[in-house]
Short mmCIF file of C-alpha atoms in Angstrom, two decimals:
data_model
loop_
_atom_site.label_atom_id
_atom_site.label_comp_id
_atom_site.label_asym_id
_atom_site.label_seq_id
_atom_site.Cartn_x
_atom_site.Cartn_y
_atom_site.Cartn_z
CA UNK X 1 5.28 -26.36 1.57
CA UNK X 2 8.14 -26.56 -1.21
CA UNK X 3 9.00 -24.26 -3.80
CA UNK X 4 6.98 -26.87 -6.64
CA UNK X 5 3.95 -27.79 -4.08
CA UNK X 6 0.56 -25.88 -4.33
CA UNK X 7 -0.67 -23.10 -2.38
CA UNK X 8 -1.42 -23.77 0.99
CA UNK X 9 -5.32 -23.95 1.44
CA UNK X 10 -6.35 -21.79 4.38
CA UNK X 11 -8.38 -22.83 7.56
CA UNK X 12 -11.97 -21.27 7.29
CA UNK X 13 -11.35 -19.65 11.09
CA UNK X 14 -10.76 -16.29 10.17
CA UNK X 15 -8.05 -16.27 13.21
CA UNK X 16 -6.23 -19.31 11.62
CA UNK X 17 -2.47 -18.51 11.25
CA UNK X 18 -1.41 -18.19 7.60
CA UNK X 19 1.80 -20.36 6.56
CA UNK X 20 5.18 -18.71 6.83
CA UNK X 21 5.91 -15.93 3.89
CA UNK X 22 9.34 -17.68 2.44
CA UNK X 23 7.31 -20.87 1.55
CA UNK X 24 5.63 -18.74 -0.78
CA UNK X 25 5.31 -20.25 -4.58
CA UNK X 26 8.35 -18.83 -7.13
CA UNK X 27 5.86 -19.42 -9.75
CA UNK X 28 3.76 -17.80 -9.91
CA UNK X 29 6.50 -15.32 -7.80
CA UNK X 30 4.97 -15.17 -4.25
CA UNK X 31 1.66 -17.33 -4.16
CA UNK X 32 1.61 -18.39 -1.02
CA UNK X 33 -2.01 -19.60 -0.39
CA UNK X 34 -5.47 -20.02 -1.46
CA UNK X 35 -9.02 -19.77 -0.04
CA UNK X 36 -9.87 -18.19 3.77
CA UNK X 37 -11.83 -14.94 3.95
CA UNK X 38 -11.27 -10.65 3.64
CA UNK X 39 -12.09 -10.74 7.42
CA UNK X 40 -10.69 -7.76 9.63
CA UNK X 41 -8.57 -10.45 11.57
CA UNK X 42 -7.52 -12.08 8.52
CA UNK X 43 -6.28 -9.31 6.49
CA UNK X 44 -4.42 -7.70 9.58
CA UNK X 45 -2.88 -11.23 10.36
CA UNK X 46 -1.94 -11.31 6.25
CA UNK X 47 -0.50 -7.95 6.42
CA UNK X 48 1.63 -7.85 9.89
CA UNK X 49 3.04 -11.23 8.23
CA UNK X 50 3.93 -9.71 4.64
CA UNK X 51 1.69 -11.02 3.33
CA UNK X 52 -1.46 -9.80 1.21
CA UNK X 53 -4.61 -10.27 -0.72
CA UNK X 54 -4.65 -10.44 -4.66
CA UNK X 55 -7.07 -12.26 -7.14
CA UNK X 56 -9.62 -11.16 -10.15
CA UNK X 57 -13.28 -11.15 -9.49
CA UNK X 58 -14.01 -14.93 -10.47
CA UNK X 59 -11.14 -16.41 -8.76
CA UNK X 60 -10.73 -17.60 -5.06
CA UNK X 61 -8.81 -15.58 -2.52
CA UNK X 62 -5.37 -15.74 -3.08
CA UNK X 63 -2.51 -14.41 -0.44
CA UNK X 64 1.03 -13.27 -1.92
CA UNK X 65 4.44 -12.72 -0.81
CA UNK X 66 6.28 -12.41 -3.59
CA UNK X 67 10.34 -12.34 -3.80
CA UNK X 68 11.71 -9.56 -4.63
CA UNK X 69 9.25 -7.33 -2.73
CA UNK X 70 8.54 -2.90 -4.03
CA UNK X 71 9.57 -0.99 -1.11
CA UNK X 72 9.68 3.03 -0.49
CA UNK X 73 11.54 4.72 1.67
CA UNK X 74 9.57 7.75 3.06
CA UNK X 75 12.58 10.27 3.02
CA UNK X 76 13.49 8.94 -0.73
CA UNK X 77 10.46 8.84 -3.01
CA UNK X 78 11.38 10.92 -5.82
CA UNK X 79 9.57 13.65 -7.67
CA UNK X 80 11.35 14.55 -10.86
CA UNK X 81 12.54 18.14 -10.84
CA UNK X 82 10.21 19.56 -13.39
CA UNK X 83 7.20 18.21 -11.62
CA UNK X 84 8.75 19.64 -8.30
CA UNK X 85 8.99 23.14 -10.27
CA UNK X 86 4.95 22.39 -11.42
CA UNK X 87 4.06 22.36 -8.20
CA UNK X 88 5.08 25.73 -6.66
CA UNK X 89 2.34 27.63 -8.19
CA UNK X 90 0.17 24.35 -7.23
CA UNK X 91 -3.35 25.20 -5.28
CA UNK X 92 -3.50 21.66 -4.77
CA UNK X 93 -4.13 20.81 -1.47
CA UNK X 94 -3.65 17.18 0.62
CA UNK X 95 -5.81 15.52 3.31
CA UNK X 96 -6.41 12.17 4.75
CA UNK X 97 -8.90 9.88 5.52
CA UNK X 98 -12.06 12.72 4.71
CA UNK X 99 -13.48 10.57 1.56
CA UNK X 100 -11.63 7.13 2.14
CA UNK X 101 -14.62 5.68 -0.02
CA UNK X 102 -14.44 8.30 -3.24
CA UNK X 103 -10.76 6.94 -3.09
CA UNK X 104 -11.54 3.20 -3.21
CA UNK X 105 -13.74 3.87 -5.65
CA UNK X 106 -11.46 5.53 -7.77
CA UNK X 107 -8.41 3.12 -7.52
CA UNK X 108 -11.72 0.48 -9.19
CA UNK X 109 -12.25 2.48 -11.53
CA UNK X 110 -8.83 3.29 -12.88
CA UNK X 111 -7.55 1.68 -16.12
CA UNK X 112 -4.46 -0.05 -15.48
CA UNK X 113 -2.29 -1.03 -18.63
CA UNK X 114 -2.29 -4.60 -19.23
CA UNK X 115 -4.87 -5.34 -17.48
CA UNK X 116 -8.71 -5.78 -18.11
CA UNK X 117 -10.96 -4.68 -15.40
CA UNK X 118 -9.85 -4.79 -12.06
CA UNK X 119 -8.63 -6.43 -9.04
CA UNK X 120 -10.52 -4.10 -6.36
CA UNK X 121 -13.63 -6.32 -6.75
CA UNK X 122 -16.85 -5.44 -4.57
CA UNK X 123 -15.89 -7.94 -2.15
CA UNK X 124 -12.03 -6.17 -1.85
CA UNK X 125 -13.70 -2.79 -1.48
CA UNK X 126 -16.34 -3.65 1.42
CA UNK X 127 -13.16 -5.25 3.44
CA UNK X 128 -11.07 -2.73 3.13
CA UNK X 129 -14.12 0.04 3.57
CA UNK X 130 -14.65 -1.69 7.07
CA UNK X 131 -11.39 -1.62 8.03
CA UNK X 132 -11.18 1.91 7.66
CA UNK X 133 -14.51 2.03 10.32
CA UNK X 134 -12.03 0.27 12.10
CA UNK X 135 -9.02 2.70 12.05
CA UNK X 136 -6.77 0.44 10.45
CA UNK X 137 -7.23 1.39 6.67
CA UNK X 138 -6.38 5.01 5.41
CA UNK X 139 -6.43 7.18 2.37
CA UNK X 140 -4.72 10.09 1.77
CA UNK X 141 -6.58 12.63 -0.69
CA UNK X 142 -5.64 15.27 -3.44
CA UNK X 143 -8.38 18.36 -3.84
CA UNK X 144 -8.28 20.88 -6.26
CA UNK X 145 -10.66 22.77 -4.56
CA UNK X 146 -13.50 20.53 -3.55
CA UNK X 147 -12.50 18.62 -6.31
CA UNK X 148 -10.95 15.34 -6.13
CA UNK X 149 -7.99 14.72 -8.19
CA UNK X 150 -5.87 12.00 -6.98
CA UNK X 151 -5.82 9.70 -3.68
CA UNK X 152 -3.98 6.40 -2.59
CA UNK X 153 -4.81 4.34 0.50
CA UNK X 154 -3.29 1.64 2.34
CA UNK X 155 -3.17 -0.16 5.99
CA UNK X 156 -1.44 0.84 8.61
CA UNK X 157 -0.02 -1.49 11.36
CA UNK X 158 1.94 -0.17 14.01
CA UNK X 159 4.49 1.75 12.47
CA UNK X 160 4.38 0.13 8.81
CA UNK X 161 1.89 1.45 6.20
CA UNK X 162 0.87 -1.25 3.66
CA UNK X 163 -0.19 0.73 0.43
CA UNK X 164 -2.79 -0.69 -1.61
CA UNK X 165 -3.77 1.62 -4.43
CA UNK X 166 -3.67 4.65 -5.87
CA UNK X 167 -5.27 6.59 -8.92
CA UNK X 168 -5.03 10.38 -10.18
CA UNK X 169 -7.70 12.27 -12.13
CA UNK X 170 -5.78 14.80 -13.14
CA UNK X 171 -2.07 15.02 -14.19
CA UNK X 172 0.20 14.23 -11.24
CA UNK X 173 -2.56 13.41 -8.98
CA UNK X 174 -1.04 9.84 -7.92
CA UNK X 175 2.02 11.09 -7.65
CA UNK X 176 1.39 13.81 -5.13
CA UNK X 177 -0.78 11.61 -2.95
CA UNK X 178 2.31 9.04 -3.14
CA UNK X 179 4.92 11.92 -1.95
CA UNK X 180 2.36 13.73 0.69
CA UNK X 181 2.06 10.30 2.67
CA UNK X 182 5.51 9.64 2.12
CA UNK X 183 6.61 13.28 3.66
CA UNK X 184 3.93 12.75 6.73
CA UNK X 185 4.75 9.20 7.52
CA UNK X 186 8.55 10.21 7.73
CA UNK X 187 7.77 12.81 10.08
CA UNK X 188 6.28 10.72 12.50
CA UNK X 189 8.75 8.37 12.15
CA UNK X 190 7.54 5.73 9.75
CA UNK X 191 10.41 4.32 7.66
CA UNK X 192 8.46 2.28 4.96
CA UNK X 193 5.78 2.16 2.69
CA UNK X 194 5.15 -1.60 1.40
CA UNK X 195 4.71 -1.43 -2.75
CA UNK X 196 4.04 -4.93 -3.12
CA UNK X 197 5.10 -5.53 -6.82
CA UNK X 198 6.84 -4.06 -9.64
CA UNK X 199 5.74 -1.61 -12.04
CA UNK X 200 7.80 1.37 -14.00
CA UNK X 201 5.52 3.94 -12.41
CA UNK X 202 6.72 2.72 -8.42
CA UNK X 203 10.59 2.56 -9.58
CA UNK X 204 11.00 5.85 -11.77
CA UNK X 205 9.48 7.53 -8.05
CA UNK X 206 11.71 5.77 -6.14
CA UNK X 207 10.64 2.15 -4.96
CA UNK X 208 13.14 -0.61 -4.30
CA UNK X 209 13.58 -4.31 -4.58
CA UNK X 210 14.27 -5.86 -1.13
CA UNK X 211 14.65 -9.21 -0.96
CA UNK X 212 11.63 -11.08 0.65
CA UNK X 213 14.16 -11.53 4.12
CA UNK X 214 14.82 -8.05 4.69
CA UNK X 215 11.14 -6.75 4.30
CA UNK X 216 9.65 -9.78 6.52
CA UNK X 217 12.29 -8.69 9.49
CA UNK X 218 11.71 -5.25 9.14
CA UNK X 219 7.97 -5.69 8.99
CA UNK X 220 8.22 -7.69 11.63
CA UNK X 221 10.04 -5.28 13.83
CA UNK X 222 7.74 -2.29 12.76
CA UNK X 223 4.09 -3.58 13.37
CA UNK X 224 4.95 -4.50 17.06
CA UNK X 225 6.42 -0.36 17.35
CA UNK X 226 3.01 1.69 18.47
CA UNK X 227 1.94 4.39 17.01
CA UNK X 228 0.24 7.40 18.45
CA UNK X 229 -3.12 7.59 19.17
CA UNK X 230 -5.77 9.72 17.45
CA UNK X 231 -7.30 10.23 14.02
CA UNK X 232 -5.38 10.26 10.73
CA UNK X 233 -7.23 13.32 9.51
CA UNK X 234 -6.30 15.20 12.45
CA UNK X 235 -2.90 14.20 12.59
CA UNK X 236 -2.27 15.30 8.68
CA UNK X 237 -4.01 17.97 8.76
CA UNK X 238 -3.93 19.64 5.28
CA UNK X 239 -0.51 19.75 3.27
CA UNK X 240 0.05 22.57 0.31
CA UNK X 241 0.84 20.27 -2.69
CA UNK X 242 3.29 23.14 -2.87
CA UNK X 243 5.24 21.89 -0.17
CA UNK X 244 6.56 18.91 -1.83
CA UNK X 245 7.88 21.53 -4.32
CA UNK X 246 11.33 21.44 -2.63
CA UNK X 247 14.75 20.38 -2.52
CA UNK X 248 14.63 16.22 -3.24
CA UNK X 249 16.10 13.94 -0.56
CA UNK X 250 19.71 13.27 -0.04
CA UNK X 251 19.90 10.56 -1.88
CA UNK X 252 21.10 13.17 -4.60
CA UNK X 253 18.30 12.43 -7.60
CA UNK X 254 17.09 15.53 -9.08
#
């Protein structure tokens, strides 16, 4: 497909390979194809290939790669220092995958600026529900108490996590969902969380533009690594908020 051509219309098998990422569309930046299915083979195809699922209720399906590509490093994303110094008297507390649904739900319900309603139609949130039944979707969730205050959730692929969304319903809620996952995944050795696009939000807490080529091979290389067995919730366990209180990474931003 060329840079000016249309989006490549998918095969209806849900197993049908996807076309390669760099033939994606420069505009609109990344459109790479239209039509298929939220399948759980599809979207784990779409995702182990960089590629993912974006449209408005009313539209068809459409798959992006786009070029530059959001990327976090999970030893870099940055807290600021005053919200580090907010957090030491923090009761806030972080789990994963116990309410995977409340935190779908939420990320729909969140006003984003710019935009009017949202992108995590019915349809999106019954695949990505079901891929969670199928261990391959997670959520990681911020309690103040028993109360919810902020979540995000993503995919997870080998050693890659593909994040999705994420909301807060209190102050800083997002943001300490964003840096718990972060500080778990990097302790078990996960180098990346995918960002997708831009936004001022993802860059002023650390995210990155890598050019389409160097997230495709590392993707690549990363959903083939296994990862250990066993549940996400067991494997977090619960995290103080208060522990991301401390010293930033080394990349010296304070």
């Amino acid at each position: 497909m060329s840079h000016t051509a249309r989006p490549w219309r998918l095969d209806p098998r849900p197993d049908a390979p996807f076309p390669p990422a760099d033939t994606a569309l420069r505009e609109p930046d990344g459109l790479l194809a239209i039509g298929g299915d939220l399948s759980p083979v599809r979207l784990l195809n779409a995702y182990a290939a960089g590629i993912f699922p974006w449209f408005s209720a009313g539209q068809p399906l459409l798959w992006w790669s786009p070029d530059p590509r959001m990327v976090f490093r999970t030893d870099a994303v940055h807290l600021s220092a005053r919200f580090r110094r907010s957090l030491r008297g923090s009761a806030w507390t972080l789990r994963a995958d116990t309410c995977f649904e409340a935190v779908i739900a939420a990320c729909a319900a969140s006003p984003r600026p710019g935009q009017d309603g949202t992108w995590i139609t019915a349809q999106m949130r019954q695949a990505y529900v079901q891929l969670h039944r199928l261990g391959h979707a997670h959520s990681v969730e911020v309690f103040d108490g028993g109360t919810l205050v902020g979540g995000i959730y993503g995919v997870a692929i080998g050693r890659m996590f593909f994040g999705e969304s994420m909301f807060s319903a209190a102050s800083g809620g997002s943001k300490v969902a964003l840096a718990g996952l972060a500080r778990r995944l990097a302790q078990w050795g996960w180098p990346l969380i995918d960002a997708q696009v831009e936004n001022d939000h993802l860059l002023r807490m650390g995210a990155e533009h890598w050019p389409r080529s160097r997230f495709l091979q590392q993707v690549h290389a990363l959903v083939r690594q296994e990862a250990p067995a066993g549940s996400w919730c067991e494997r977090f366990g619960e995290m103080p908020a208060a522990a991301l209180a401390g010293a930033e990474p080394a990349d010296g931003r304070g």
